């Protein structure tokens, strides 16, 4: 498990290589990259986090993903600081022998990052109408589905 | 007791953290929010819609009825929007 | 839409960059990479395909994904030829403004690639026990779920 | 009519493709599989479990009851295992 919070950008190819180098049991790699969007006049975004708790929450959910699915490796990187539209914000990489586990773990981790990891986004908008992003109800719904879901049997 | 604030809770209160001595009558997170609301209009503004405010004790999510006894650091913040 | 069949390896970072360069409306990138595994004594794998039909089948399913979800871009690369364990075989990249569409499209495309794109894997195994890979029943089940699923509303 | 074979169908028949003239009585993909089965033991081996064999007409998946009239290229192959 690799969990990193950092202001610096990340290199998806390098993170994948770190999880696959020297092993031949990985058949599936699912990744998710979240990017700062420039929609609705947003000119920049600042990501605030709770140091210490953010790492702990992410690590707790990575451990939960590892207990639900047969994963070979997991990497989560979440940036903090001020970003321009088009910049990377978050990366999740999950590897497994089969694709079902890799996809499910990546989605599970993104769903929980959204509602449970202590990060807050503030947008700067053209015209000076800055504001904190409101939590999406659909994110809460997405996270709740895992509470009911049993993981599928490993193959 | 150390209190820490994030995002618009921090902005409304006007500081990121503070040390505070609490009366013994403040037993839960909910009690603490009520107590802070009485400390001044900046706190009243931050906690005006108390049911949306989230809390953590020593960096673990907790609910309003959680007891604060033994806590070293209590955090208040809005719903999270990371990822 | 980019669909390529090729013997050459691919560069995931470069394929992502090609879908995101110069635009700020992409908020989510889901990728899937399938890799030749060395499990159960497999020493190499040969991927045979039906030229012309393979491209057409993949393009048809990418178009279907684009009609189901609000996607900014899709890239599918499937290699053919002979591979050693650890080598890349297939890449799917789906971009969108939000993560639900990107994840769903990537999973949908992988599920259909498995059961509908004319590729066949033959494994070489230690001891000379070579053989064609049998289709997995679970892959057929995974593809069928999309027949019933309605896509979720775009946000 | 051009016939093309893939994977173990190709290996069993012993060739990747061939041109063939069909009698008018062969109207569907199913008829064609039956006809081919009678052409020799290599074909009989390839089609011995006909219900698992997939077919395409001009590079589009078809079912056994699909008519072959007008087809330029018909393909037979096992269940696909790509991805």
Short mmCIF file of C-alpha atoms in Angstrom, two decimals, chain C residues 48-53 57 78 89-90 110 114-122 132-135, chain D residues 4-8 10-11 54-56 58-61 73-75 77-83:
data_model
loop_
_atom_site.label_atom_id
_atom_site.label_comp_id
_atom_site.label_asym_id
_atom_site.label_seq_id
_atom_site.Cartn_x
_atom_site.Cartn_y
_atom_site.Cartn_z
CA UNK C 48 -4.76 -14.00 -32.64
CA UNK C 49 -7.36 -11.61 -34.03
CA UNK C 50 -9.69 -11.18 -36.99
CA UNK C 51 -8.35 -8.10 -38.80
CA UNK C 52 -11.03 -5.67 -39.80
CA UNK C 53 -13.71 -7.26 -37.65
CA UNK C 57 -16.44 -4.51 -33.08
CA UNK C 78 -5.43 -3.94 -28.24
CA UNK C 89 -2.05 -6.50 -23.83
CA UNK C 90 -4.95 -4.07 -23.78
CA UNK C 110 -13.64 -4.20 -21.06
CA UNK C 114 -13.80 -9.91 -23.49
CA UNK C 115 -16.87 -11.52 -25.04
CA UNK C 116 -17.44 -9.76 -28.34
CA UNK C 117 -14.16 -8.61 -29.91
CA UNK C 118 -12.65 -11.37 -32.12
CA UNK C 119 -9.44 -12.14 -30.26
CA UNK C 120 -8.23 -15.53 -29.08
CA UNK C 121 -5.48 -16.31 -26.60
CA UNK C 122 -3.24 -19.35 -26.80
CA UNK C 132 -6.27 -22.11 -26.20
CA UNK C 133 -7.71 -20.15 -23.31
CA UNK C 134 -11.32 -21.06 -22.61
CA UNK C 135 -13.91 -18.32 -22.39
CA UNK D 4 -12.06 -17.83 -42.82
CA UNK D 5 -11.20 -19.71 -39.63
CA UNK D 6 -9.60 -18.64 -36.38
CA UNK D 7 -7.96 -20.13 -33.31
CA UNK D 8 -8.63 -23.84 -32.80
CA UNK D 10 -8.36 -22.86 -37.93
CA UNK D 11 -5.95 -25.37 -36.38
CA UNK D 54 -19.37 -18.58 -33.39
CA UNK D 55 -19.84 -17.16 -36.89
CA UNK D 56 -19.57 -13.81 -38.61
CA UNK D 58 -18.76 -9.90 -43.54
CA UNK D 59 -17.21 -9.19 -40.13
CA UNK D 60 -20.43 -8.95 -38.16
CA UNK D 61 -21.50 -11.49 -35.53
CA UNK D 73 -16.84 -13.63 -46.29
CA UNK D 74 -18.01 -16.02 -43.59
CA UNK D 75 -15.89 -16.64 -40.49
CA UNK D 77 -14.26 -19.27 -34.60
CA UNK D 78 -14.43 -20.34 -30.95
CA UNK D 79 -15.81 -18.10 -28.17
CA UNK D 80 -13.65 -15.00 -27.93
CA UNK D 81 -11.01 -14.54 -25.24
CA UNK D 82 -9.60 -11.08 -25.86
CA UNK D 83 -9.19 -8.18 -23.52
#
